Amino acid sequence: MKDRELSRFENSGGDRIYRIPLDIFPGMHGYAHLVITKDLLVLFDVGSGFGDSNEQLEAGLEQINVEFKENAGWDRITHILISHAHIDHYGGLHYVRERTSAPIGIHELDRRVLTNYEERLEVIEPRFRAFLLESGVPESKTEELVTLYLLHKMLFSSIEVDFSFEALGMRLNGLEFVHVPGHCSGQVVARVGDILLSADHILEQTSPHMAPESLSLNTGLEHYLASLQKVAPLTKQVRLALGGHEGPIEDPEARIEAIIAVHRERLNQILDLLDTPATIYEVSQELFPETEVYHQILAVEETAAHFEYLYSRGFVELTNLDDIEVGGDTPRKYVRRQIEESVMPALKGGSD
Ligand SMILES: [Zn+2]
Ligand SMILES: [Zn+2]
C-alpha cells in the first residue's frame, strides 16, 4: 500500500517533509514526520514506542539518508515536537531521548501528561470508571473496559519536556503552530510554508476521535468544532495537509466541511434515537455496533462527546433525575426535548 511507504514532500520554499510510516499498535498505522528546513531538522511526533514502531522510525531516518541523500542522523536533529499527548504520537520518546539530546516540545496543556504520567493515571482511573457507569455501561463490562484502558496507558513512564510551543511564541523559525483543542487538550497543527502538518486534528478519512470534556478539560466537540473554524483560514495558505494517520489531504478546506457534516449527522442521529429515553451506552451500541473491546471504549467516549454537546445546549434532558443520587454513579437516561429547529450551525443543514 502506497500510504505505508516513506514519502517525501517539498513546500514552495524548498523545505522537505518526510513521512515515516509506523505500525503504532496492532491494526493501527500512523506517521512520524521529519521536517528539514535551512536551519532546522525537526522530528514531529515519534510513534508509540510499541512493537516495531521504534525500529521503523530508525529505519525511516536511515532511508531518508540513503535514498534521499539527506544528512538526517540522530545527532543532527534540532527539535523533537509532539503534536499532542496521545501515546501513538509520544510513546517512542524514551527511545528517542536515548539517541538525541535535542529539546522536546509540546503544548503547555499536554505537558503534564508527559511529565506527570503516573500521577495522571491515578487521577483518571476513578473518573473514567464513574464516567462509564453514568453512561450506562454494565458494571462487569465497566471493570473490563477500565482494565483495558489502564493497560493501554501503562506503556509509558514520565519524561522531562524542555519547552512549550507558547514559550516559543507559537513559532519556530519557519514553522508556525496553531493550538486546536478538541481531539486532545494540547493538540497543535504546524504550518510549514504551504504544507500543513494537521496531526490528529484533520485526518483524510476518519473524523478524529472525540471524548467528552467532562473527562478532560479542553477536549470535546465544542472545542473541536471551534478549532476546525480556527484552522479554516490557514487552509487558504496551504495546498496540502499531512495528518498523523491516513493519506495526504489534497483539499483541506473540503475535508473540514466533510468532518463538520459527519458531526452534524451524528448529532441528528442521536436526537432521532432519543425519541425514546436511552443511556449513552445504549446509543453508542446503536451508532457503533462494535465487538472489539477497545473500540467499545472509543464508541462510548465518542457518543458521550455528542451527548455533552446536545445536553449543554438543551436539546436533550435527563428522564431519571429522581434515581440519580448525589455522588452516585447511576446510569443516566436522556430523552430528546421537543424544541424549535435549532439555530446551532452544527445541527443545521448547509454551511451558512
Ligand atoms: Zn490523537
Ligand atoms: Zn493519533
mmCIF file of C-alpha atoms and ligand atoms in Angstrom:
data_model
loop_
_atom_site.group_PDB
_atom_site.id
_atom_site.type_symbol
_atom_site.label_atom_id
_atom_site.label_comp_id
_atom_site.label_asym_id
_atom_site.label_seq_id
_atom_site.Cartn_x
_atom_site.Cartn_y
_atom_site.Cartn_z
ATOM 1 C CA MET A 1 0.000 0.000 0.000
ATOM 2 C CA LYS A 2 1.391 3.342 -1.071
ATOM 3 C CA ASP A 3 0.494 5.049 2.223
ATOM 4 C CA ARG A 4 2.732 2.592 4.049
ATOM 5 C CA GLU A 5 5.863 3.730 2.195
ATOM 6 C CA LEU A 6 8.163 6.530 3.250
ATOM 7 C CA SER A 7 7.287 9.575 1.172
ATOM 8 C CA ARG A 8 8.836 12.956 0.525
ATOM 9 C CA PHE A 9 7.076 16.296 0.156
ATOM 10 C CA GLU A 10 8.590 19.680 -0.625
ATOM 11 C CA ASN A 11 6.960 23.025 0.089
ATOM 12 C CA SER A 12 7.252 26.094 -2.124
ATOM 13 C CA GLY A 13 10.172 27.334 -0.015
ATOM 14 C CA GLY A 14 12.231 24.189 -0.655
ATOM 15 C CA ASP A 15 11.766 22.685 2.837
ATOM 16 C CA ARG A 16 11.397 18.916 2.805
ATOM 17 C CA ILE A 17 8.917 16.894 4.813
ATOM 18 C CA TYR A 18 9.385 13.157 5.056
ATOM 19 C CA ARG A 19 6.546 10.900 6.245
ATOM 20 C CA ILE A 20 7.846 7.889 8.097
ATOM 21 C CA PRO A 21 5.176 5.145 8.221
ATOM 22 C CA LEU A 22 4.863 3.361 11.555
ATOM 23 C CA ASP A 23 2.845 0.398 12.798
ATOM 24 C CA ILE A 24 1.697 2.017 16.006
ATOM 25 C CA PHE A 25 -0.445 -0.682 17.592
ATOM 26 C CA PRO A 26 -1.819 -3.886 16.090
ATOM 27 C CA GLY A 27 -4.094 -2.800 13.263
ATOM 28 C CA MET A 28 -3.247 0.896 13.717
ATOM 29 C CA HIS A 29 -0.922 2.860 11.469
ATOM 30 C CA GLY A 30 0.447 6.365 11.692
ATOM 31 C CA TYR A 31 3.347 8.637 10.887
ATOM 32 C CA ALA A 32 6.263 10.497 12.321
ATOM 33 C CA HIS A 33 7.291 13.443 10.148
ATOM 34 C CA LEU A 34 10.809 14.746 9.673
ATOM 35 C CA VAL A 35 10.903 18.414 8.635
ATOM 36 C CA ILE A 36 14.145 19.674 7.126
ATOM 37 C CA THR A 37 14.496 23.430 6.598
ATOM 38 C CA LYS A 38 17.572 25.639 6.055
ATOM 39 C CA ASP A 39 18.383 25.689 9.748
ATOM 40 C CA LEU A 40 16.203 23.028 11.401
ATOM 41 C CA LEU A 41 15.816 19.299 11.465
ATOM 42 C CA VAL A 42 12.597 18.652 13.329
ATOM 43 C CA LEU A 43 11.083 15.331 14.263
ATOM 44 C CA PHE A 44 7.319 15.921 14.527
ATOM 45 C CA ASP A 45 5.885 13.030 16.583
ATOM 46 C CA VAL A 46 7.771 9.858 17.386
ATOM 47 C CA GLY A 47 5.305 6.966 17.189
ATOM 48 C CA SER A 48 4.081 4.726 20.009
ATOM 49 C CA GLY A 49 7.308 3.017 21.075
ATOM 50 C CA PHE A 50 5.267 -0.194 20.904
ATOM 51 C CA GLY A 51 6.048 -3.261 18.775
ATOM 52 C CA ASP A 52 8.106 -2.350 15.705
ATOM 53 C CA SER A 53 7.410 1.387 15.923
ATOM 54 C CA ASN A 54 10.889 2.395 17.192
ATOM 55 C CA GLU A 55 12.710 0.219 14.668
ATOM 56 C CA GLN A 56 10.574 1.618 11.872
ATOM 57 C CA LEU A 57 11.397 5.166 12.981
ATOM 58 C CA GLU A 58 15.099 4.292 12.933
ATOM 59 C CA ALA A 59 14.790 2.611 9.523
ATOM 60 C CA GLY A 60 12.912 5.673 8.214
ATOM 61 C CA LEU A 61 15.738 8.053 9.167
ATOM 62 C CA GLU A 62 18.223 5.689 7.550
ATOM 63 C CA GLN A 63 16.170 5.544 4.362
ATOM 64 C CA ILE A 64 15.945 9.360 4.256
ATOM 65 C CA ASN A 65 19.741 9.459 4.257
ATOM 66 C CA VAL A 66 20.371 6.670 1.786
ATOM 67 C CA GLU A 67 17.542 7.110 -0.680
ATOM 68 C CA PHE A 68 17.040 10.872 -0.497
ATOM 69 C CA LYS A 69 20.638 11.855 0.221
ATOM 70 C CA GLU A 70 19.850 13.905 3.315
ATOM 71 C CA ASN A 71 22.052 14.198 6.358
ATOM 72 C CA ALA A 72 19.445 13.224 8.942
ATOM 73 C CA GLY A 73 21.184 11.289 11.710
ATOM 74 C CA TRP A 74 20.070 11.471 15.364
ATOM 75 C CA ASP A 75 22.959 13.855 16.075
ATOM 76 C CA ARG A 76 21.606 16.322 13.508
ATOM 77 C CA ILE A 77 18.076 16.592 14.871
ATOM 78 C CA THR A 78 17.458 20.053 16.361
ATOM 79 C CA HIS A 79 13.978 19.619 17.920
ATOM 80 C CA ILE A 80 11.533 16.885 18.896
ATOM 81 C CA LEU A 81 7.972 18.188 18.683
ATOM 82 C CA ILE A 82 4.907 16.313 19.916
ATOM 83 C CA SER A 83 1.662 17.284 18.181
ATOM 84 C CA HIS A 84 -0.492 16.148 21.136
ATOM 85 C CA ALA A 85 -0.307 13.890 24.165
ATOM 86 C CA HIS A 86 -1.761 10.690 22.749
ATOM 87 C CA ILE A 87 0.504 7.709 23.175
ATOM 88 C CA ASP A 88 0.582 6.816 19.480
ATOM 89 C CA HIS A 89 2.395 10.142 18.978
ATOM 90 C CA TYR A 90 4.714 10.373 22.005
ATOM 91 C CA GLY A 91 5.197 6.760 23.210
ATOM 92 C CA GLY A 92 8.571 6.488 21.435
ATOM 93 C CA LEU A 93 10.054 9.440 23.377
ATOM 94 C CA HIS A 94 12.240 7.369 25.721
ATOM 95 C CA TYR A 95 13.781 5.579 22.745
ATOM 96 C CA VAL A 96 14.363 8.901 21.008
ATOM 97 C CA ARG A 97 15.754 10.529 24.178
ATOM 98 C CA GLU A 98 18.488 7.873 24.367
ATOM 99 C CA ARG A 99 19.610 8.790 20.869
ATOM 100 C CA THR A 100 19.460 12.573 20.785
ATOM 101 C CA SER A 101 19.640 15.403 23.295
ATOM 102 C CA ALA A 102 17.514 17.637 21.059
ATOM 103 C CA PRO A 103 14.959 19.526 23.180
ATOM 104 C CA ILE A 104 11.433 18.098 23.423
ATOM 105 C CA GLY A 105 8.499 20.470 22.957
ATOM 106 C CA ILE A 106 4.746 20.117 23.376
ATOM 107 C CA HIS A 107 1.778 22.415 24.041
ATOM 108 C CA GLU A 108 1.515 23.559 27.660
ATOM 109 C CA LEU A 109 -1.897 21.906 28.103
ATOM 110 C CA ASP A 110 -0.433 18.498 27.218
ATOM 111 C CA ARG A 111 2.893 18.825 29.001
ATOM 112 C CA ARG A 112 1.651 17.325 32.282
ATOM 113 C CA VAL A 113 0.683 14.080 30.527
ATOM 114 C CA LEU A 114 4.353 13.541 29.711
ATOM 115 C CA THR A 115 5.931 14.923 32.870
ATOM 116 C CA ASN A 116 3.419 13.532 35.430
ATOM 117 C CA TYR A 117 2.313 10.416 33.644
ATOM 118 C CA GLU A 118 1.838 8.151 36.676
ATOM 119 C CA GLU A 119 0.003 10.843 38.640
ATOM 120 C CA ARG A 120 -2.398 11.337 35.782
ATOM 121 C CA LEU A 121 -3.231 7.613 35.624
ATOM 122 C CA GLU A 122 -4.158 7.662 39.303
ATOM 123 C CA VAL A 123 -6.355 10.688 38.830
ATOM 124 C CA ILE A 124 -8.072 9.441 35.726
ATOM 125 C CA GLU A 125 -8.980 5.902 36.822
ATOM 126 C CA PRO A 126 -11.846 6.741 39.215
ATOM 127 C CA ARG A 127 -13.083 9.474 36.923
ATOM 128 C CA PHE A 128 -13.132 7.123 33.955
ATOM 129 C CA ARG A 129 -14.944 4.394 35.927
ATOM 130 C CA ALA A 130 -17.630 6.833 37.104
ATOM 131 C CA PHE A 131 -17.996 8.096 33.549
ATOM 132 C CA LEU A 132 -18.646 4.562 32.217
ATOM 133 C CA LEU A 133 -21.167 3.772 34.952
ATOM 134 C CA GLU A 134 -23.039 7.041 34.465
ATOM 135 C CA SER A 135 -23.056 6.308 30.741
ATOM 136 C CA GLY A 136 -24.921 3.086 31.488
ATOM 137 C CA VAL A 137 -22.123 0.603 30.827
ATOM 138 C CA PRO A 138 -22.934 -2.530 32.926
ATOM 139 C CA GLU A 139 -20.689 -2.970 35.982
ATOM 140 C CA SER A 140 -18.802 -6.076 34.819
ATOM 141 C CA LYS A 141 -18.234 -4.504 31.412
ATOM 142 C CA THR A 142 -17.049 -1.313 33.133
ATOM 143 C CA GLU A 143 -14.316 -3.203 35.001
ATOM 144 C CA GLU A 144 -13.235 -4.876 31.760
ATOM 145 C CA LEU A 145 -13.022 -1.528 29.984
ATOM 146 C CA VAL A 146 -11.190 0.196 32.874
ATOM 147 C CA THR A 147 -8.617 -2.628 32.988
ATOM 148 C CA LEU A 148 -8.025 -2.385 29.274
ATOM 149 C CA TYR A 149 -7.844 1.411 29.374
ATOM 150 C CA LEU A 150 -5.186 1.309 32.103
ATOM 151 C CA LEU A 151 -3.242 -1.480 30.392
ATOM 152 C CA HIS A 152 -3.033 0.610 27.261
ATOM 153 C CA LYS A 153 -1.843 3.576 29.299
ATOM 154 C CA MET A 154 0.773 1.576 31.213
ATOM 155 C CA LEU A 155 3.066 1.636 28.209
ATOM 156 C CA PHE A 156 4.889 4.798 29.194
ATOM 157 C CA SER A 157 6.625 6.494 32.120
ATOM 158 C CA SER A 158 7.150 10.197 32.799
ATOM 159 C CA ILE A 159 9.730 12.100 30.810
ATOM 160 C CA GLU A 160 11.014 15.679 31.022
ATOM 161 C CA VAL A 161 9.834 18.235 28.493
ATOM 162 C CA ASP A 162 12.183 21.068 27.528
ATOM 163 C CA PHE A 163 9.867 23.735 26.175
ATOM 164 C CA SER A 164 6.284 24.532 25.234
ATOM 165 C CA PHE A 165 5.027 25.949 21.956
ATOM 166 C CA GLU A 166 3.741 29.010 23.839
ATOM 167 C CA ALA A 167 7.182 29.720 25.212
ATOM 168 C CA LEU A 168 8.381 29.932 21.610
ATOM 169 C CA GLY A 169 5.560 32.321 20.711
ATOM 170 C CA MET A 170 3.910 29.520 18.684
ATOM 171 C CA ARG A 171 6.686 29.800 16.127
ATOM 172 C CA LEU A 172 9.974 28.066 15.446
ATOM 173 C CA ASN A 173 11.754 29.787 12.560
ATOM 174 C CA GLY A 174 9.683 28.793 9.536
ATOM 175 C CA LEU A 175 7.250 26.623 11.487
ATOM 176 C CA GLU A 176 4.001 28.190 12.695
ATOM 177 C CA PHE A 177 1.933 26.388 15.333
ATOM 178 C CA VAL A 178 -1.788 26.750 15.964
ATOM 179 C CA HIS A 179 -3.440 25.442 19.108
ATOM 180 C CA VAL A 180 -6.533 23.446 18.139
ATOM 181 C CA PRO A 181 -8.016 21.868 21.287
ATOM 182 C CA GLY A 182 -10.736 19.243 20.904
ATOM 183 C CA HIS A 183 -9.344 15.868 19.894
ATOM 184 C CA CYS A 184 -6.803 16.471 22.667
ATOM 185 C CA SER A 185 -6.354 19.414 25.085
ATOM 186 C CA GLY A 186 -2.987 20.496 23.731
ATOM 187 C CA GLN A 187 -3.441 19.497 20.115
ATOM 188 C CA VAL A 188 -1.472 21.680 17.697
ATOM 189 C CA VAL A 189 -1.112 21.782 13.938
ATOM 190 C CA ALA A 190 2.059 23.099 12.314
ATOM 191 C CA ARG A 191 2.275 25.061 9.099
ATOM 192 C CA VAL A 192 5.497 24.688 7.158
ATOM 193 C CA GLY A 193 5.089 27.098 4.228
ATOM 194 C CA ASP A 194 2.283 25.770 2.062
ATOM 195 C CA ILE A 195 2.109 22.386 3.780
ATOM 196 C CA LEU A 196 0.134 21.832 6.971
ATOM 197 C CA LEU A 197 1.018 19.103 9.431
ATOM 198 C CA SER A 198 -2.525 18.561 10.656
ATOM 199 C CA ALA A 199 -1.705 15.773 13.158
ATOM 200 C CA ASP A 200 -4.956 14.256 14.511
ATOM 201 C CA HIS A 201 -6.941 17.465 14.118
ATOM 202 C CA ILE A 202 -7.773 16.757 10.470
ATOM 203 C CA LEU A 203 -7.471 13.248 9.070
ATOM 204 C CA GLU A 204 -8.037 12.193 5.481
ATOM 205 C CA GLN A 205 -10.801 9.615 6.040
ATOM 206 C CA THR A 206 -11.851 9.378 9.672
ATOM 207 C CA SER A 207 -13.395 12.101 11.772
ATOM 208 C CA PRO A 208 -10.847 12.333 14.621
ATOM 209 C CA HIS A 209 -11.877 10.647 17.868
ATOM 210 C CA MET A 210 -13.724 12.781 20.387
ATOM 211 C CA ALA A 211 -14.088 12.309 24.140
ATOM 212 C CA PRO A 212 -16.331 14.465 26.351
ATOM 213 C CA GLU A 213 -14.832 17.473 28.090
ATOM 214 C CA SER A 214 -16.196 16.071 31.362
ATOM 215 C CA LEU A 215 -13.276 13.591 31.191
ATOM 216 C CA SER A 216 -10.573 16.058 30.236
ATOM 217 C CA LEU A 217 -10.689 19.841 30.017
ATOM 218 C CA ASN A 218 -10.298 21.428 26.598
ATOM 219 C CA THR A 219 -11.404 18.318 24.746
ATOM 220 C CA GLY A 220 -14.904 17.639 23.445
ATOM 221 C CA LEU A 221 -16.976 18.545 20.428
ATOM 222 C CA GLU A 222 -17.488 22.192 21.373
ATOM 223 C CA HIS A 223 -13.754 22.911 21.340
ATOM 224 C CA TYR A 224 -13.159 20.674 18.351
ATOM 225 C CA LEU A 225 -15.687 22.424 16.094
ATOM 226 C CA ALA A 226 -14.326 25.818 17.170
ATOM 227 C CA SER A 227 -10.814 24.602 16.336
ATOM 228 C CA LEU A 228 -11.889 23.489 12.873
ATOM 229 C CA GLN A 229 -13.162 27.045 12.297
ATOM 230 C CA LYS A 230 -9.877 28.388 13.648
ATOM 231 C CA VAL A 231 -7.844 26.389 11.152
ATOM 232 C CA ALA A 232 -10.098 27.093 8.159
ATOM 233 C CA PRO A 233 -8.357 30.404 7.224
ATOM 234 C CA LEU A 234 -4.995 28.612 7.276
ATOM 235 C CA THR A 235 -6.183 26.253 4.567
ATOM 236 C CA LYS A 236 -6.084 29.226 2.162
ATOM 237 C CA GLN A 237 -2.335 29.339 2.684
ATOM 238 C CA VAL A 238 -1.687 25.641 2.220
ATOM 239 C CA ARG A 239 -2.086 23.294 -0.707
ATOM 240 C CA LEU A 240 -1.735 20.053 1.221
ATOM 241 C CA ALA A 241 -2.246 18.698 4.729
ATOM 242 C CA LEU A 242 -0.488 15.691 6.206
ATOM 243 C CA GLY A 243 -2.266 14.079 9.148
ATOM 244 C CA GLY A 244 -0.918 11.825 11.868
ATOM 245 C CA HIS A 245 -2.695 8.880 10.240
ATOM 246 C CA GLU A 246 -4.097 8.040 6.801
ATOM 247 C CA GLY A 247 -3.282 9.587 3.425
ATOM 248 C CA PRO A 248 -2.342 13.146 2.399
ATOM 249 C CA ILE A 249 -5.264 15.609 2.315
ATOM 250 C CA GLU A 250 -5.303 17.350 -1.065
ATOM 251 C CA ASP A 251 -8.154 19.726 -0.225
ATOM 252 C CA PRO A 252 -8.044 20.536 3.495
ATOM 253 C CA GLU A 253 -10.863 23.082 3.234
ATOM 254 C CA ALA A 254 -13.257 20.498 1.763
ATOM 255 C CA ARG A 255 -12.102 17.961 4.313
ATOM 256 C CA ILE A 256 -13.021 20.311 7.177
ATOM 257 C CA GLU A 257 -16.509 20.738 5.705
ATOM 258 C CA ALA A 258 -16.868 16.960 5.408
ATOM 259 C CA ILE A 259 -15.857 16.408 9.041
ATOM 260 C CA ILE A 260 -18.338 19.038 10.252
ATOM 261 C CA ALA A 261 -21.016 17.259 8.212
ATOM 262 C CA VAL A 262 -20.187 13.947 9.929
ATOM 263 C CA HIS A 263 -20.739 15.513 13.350
ATOM 264 C CA ARG A 264 -23.885 17.276 12.275
ATOM 265 C CA GLU A 265 -25.283 13.967 11.034
ATOM 266 C CA ARG A 266 -24.241 12.153 14.200
ATOM 267 C CA LEU A 267 -25.921 14.774 16.405
ATOM 268 C CA ASN A 268 -29.129 14.423 14.419
ATOM 269 C CA GLN A 269 -28.915 10.623 14.509
ATOM 270 C CA ILE A 270 -28.647 10.781 18.302
ATOM 271 C CA LEU A 271 -31.629 13.122 18.566
ATOM 272 C CA ASP A 272 -33.659 10.673 16.456
ATOM 273 C CA LEU A 273 -32.622 7.756 18.670
ATOM 274 C CA LEU A 274 -33.604 9.761 21.738
ATOM 275 C CA ASP A 275 -37.266 9.885 20.798
ATOM 276 C CA THR A 276 -37.372 7.179 23.460
ATOM 277 C CA PRO A 277 -35.199 7.512 26.593
ATOM 278 C CA ALA A 278 -31.778 5.829 26.445
ATOM 279 C CA THR A 279 -28.358 5.877 28.052
ATOM 280 C CA ILE A 280 -25.156 6.952 26.326
ATOM 281 C CA TYR A 281 -24.075 3.297 26.229
ATOM 282 C CA GLU A 282 -27.299 2.167 24.554
ATOM 283 C CA VAL A 283 -26.994 4.869 21.914
ATOM 284 C CA SER A 284 -23.297 4.097 21.401
ATOM 285 C CA GLN A 285 -24.191 0.490 20.600
ATOM 286 C CA GLU A 286 -26.684 1.679 18.006
ATOM 287 C CA LEU A 287 -24.209 4.074 16.424
ATOM 288 C CA PHE A 288 -21.143 1.817 16.585
ATOM 289 C CA PRO A 289 -22.097 -1.859 16.787
ATOM 290 C CA GLU A 290 -18.533 -2.823 17.697
ATOM 291 C CA THR A 291 -17.391 -6.111 19.094
ATOM 292 C CA GLU A 292 -13.733 -5.294 19.715
ATOM 293 C CA VAL A 293 -13.334 -4.140 23.315
ATOM 294 C CA TYR A 294 -11.017 -1.167 22.818
ATOM 295 C CA HIS A 295 -13.329 0.169 20.133
ATOM 296 C CA GLN A 296 -16.186 -0.012 22.633
ATOM 297 C CA ILE A 297 -14.327 2.483 24.821
ATOM 298 C CA LEU A 298 -13.874 4.785 21.853
ATOM 299 C CA ALA A 299 -17.557 4.362 20.925
ATOM 300 C CA VAL A 300 -18.798 5.343 24.411
ATOM 301 C CA GLU A 301 -16.446 8.359 24.521
ATOM 302 C CA GLU A 302 -17.412 9.494 21.031
ATOM 303 C CA THR A 303 -21.122 9.173 21.797
ATOM 304 C CA ALA A 304 -20.718 10.933 25.158
ATOM 305 C CA ALA A 305 -18.972 13.870 23.484
ATOM 306 C CA HIS A 306 -22.021 14.331 21.267
ATOM 307 C CA PHE A 307 -24.424 13.947 24.205
ATOM 308 C CA GLU A 308 -22.464 16.607 26.060
ATOM 309 C CA TYR A 309 -22.811 18.978 23.128
ATOM 310 C CA LEU A 310 -26.573 18.353 22.898
ATOM 311 C CA TYR A 311 -27.115 18.471 26.658
ATOM 312 C CA SER A 312 -25.244 21.733 27.149
ATOM 313 C CA ARG A 313 -27.498 23.318 24.529
ATOM 314 C CA GLY A 314 -30.739 21.945 25.969
ATOM 315 C CA PHE A 315 -31.524 19.589 23.080
ATOM 316 C CA VAL A 316 -31.779 16.616 25.444
ATOM 317 C CA GLU A 317 -32.744 16.238 29.089
ATOM 318 C CA LEU A 318 -32.476 13.665 31.849
ATOM 319 C CA THR A 319 -35.511 11.452 32.440
ATOM 320 C CA ASN A 320 -34.479 9.664 35.630
ATOM 321 C CA LEU A 321 -33.479 12.629 37.749
ATOM 322 C CA ASP A 322 -35.134 11.087 40.831
ATOM 323 C CA ASP A 323 -32.903 7.973 40.645
ATOM 324 C CA ILE A 324 -29.681 9.920 40.463
ATOM 325 C CA GLU A 325 -28.160 10.225 43.908
ATOM 326 C CA VAL A 326 -25.690 12.910 44.777
ATOM 327 C CA GLY A 327 -22.222 11.492 44.244
ATOM 328 C CA GLY A 328 -23.597 8.205 42.855
ATOM 329 C CA ASP A 329 -22.837 6.555 39.525
ATOM 330 C CA THR A 330 -26.442 5.840 38.492
ATOM 331 C CA PRO A 331 -26.811 5.365 34.729
ATOM 332 C CA ARG A 332 -28.325 8.495 33.240
ATOM 333 C CA LYS A 333 -31.187 8.261 30.795
ATOM 334 C CA TYR A 334 -31.707 11.022 28.305
ATOM 335 C CA VAL A 335 -34.557 11.966 26.033
ATOM 336 C CA ARG A 336 -34.898 14.475 23.245
ATOM 337 C CA ARG A 337 -36.585 17.759 24.133
ATOM 338 C CA GLN A 338 -39.168 18.909 21.671
ATOM 339 C CA ILE A 339 -37.949 22.362 20.764
ATOM 340 C CA GLU A 340 -37.944 24.593 17.736
ATOM 341 C CA GLU A 341 -35.456 23.932 14.923
ATOM 342 C CA SER A 342 -32.138 24.928 16.328
ATOM 343 C CA VAL A 343 -30.011 27.824 15.254
ATOM 344 C CA MET A 344 -26.806 25.904 16.030
ATOM 345 C CA PRO A 345 -24.673 25.699 12.879
ATOM 346 C CA ALA A 346 -23.530 22.154 13.642
ATOM 347 C CA LEU A 347 -27.132 20.992 13.622
ATOM 348 C CA LYS A 348 -28.272 22.918 10.593
ATOM 349 C CA GLY A 349 -28.043 21.675 7.039
ATOM 350 C CA GLY A 350 -25.647 23.617 4.792
ATOM 351 C CA SER A 351 -22.782 25.785 5.904
ATOM 352 C CA ASP A 352 -24.466 29.159 6.263
HETATM 353 ZN ZN ZN B 1 -4.724 11.532 18.884
HETATM 354 ZN ZN ZN B 2 -3.104 9.534 16.625
#
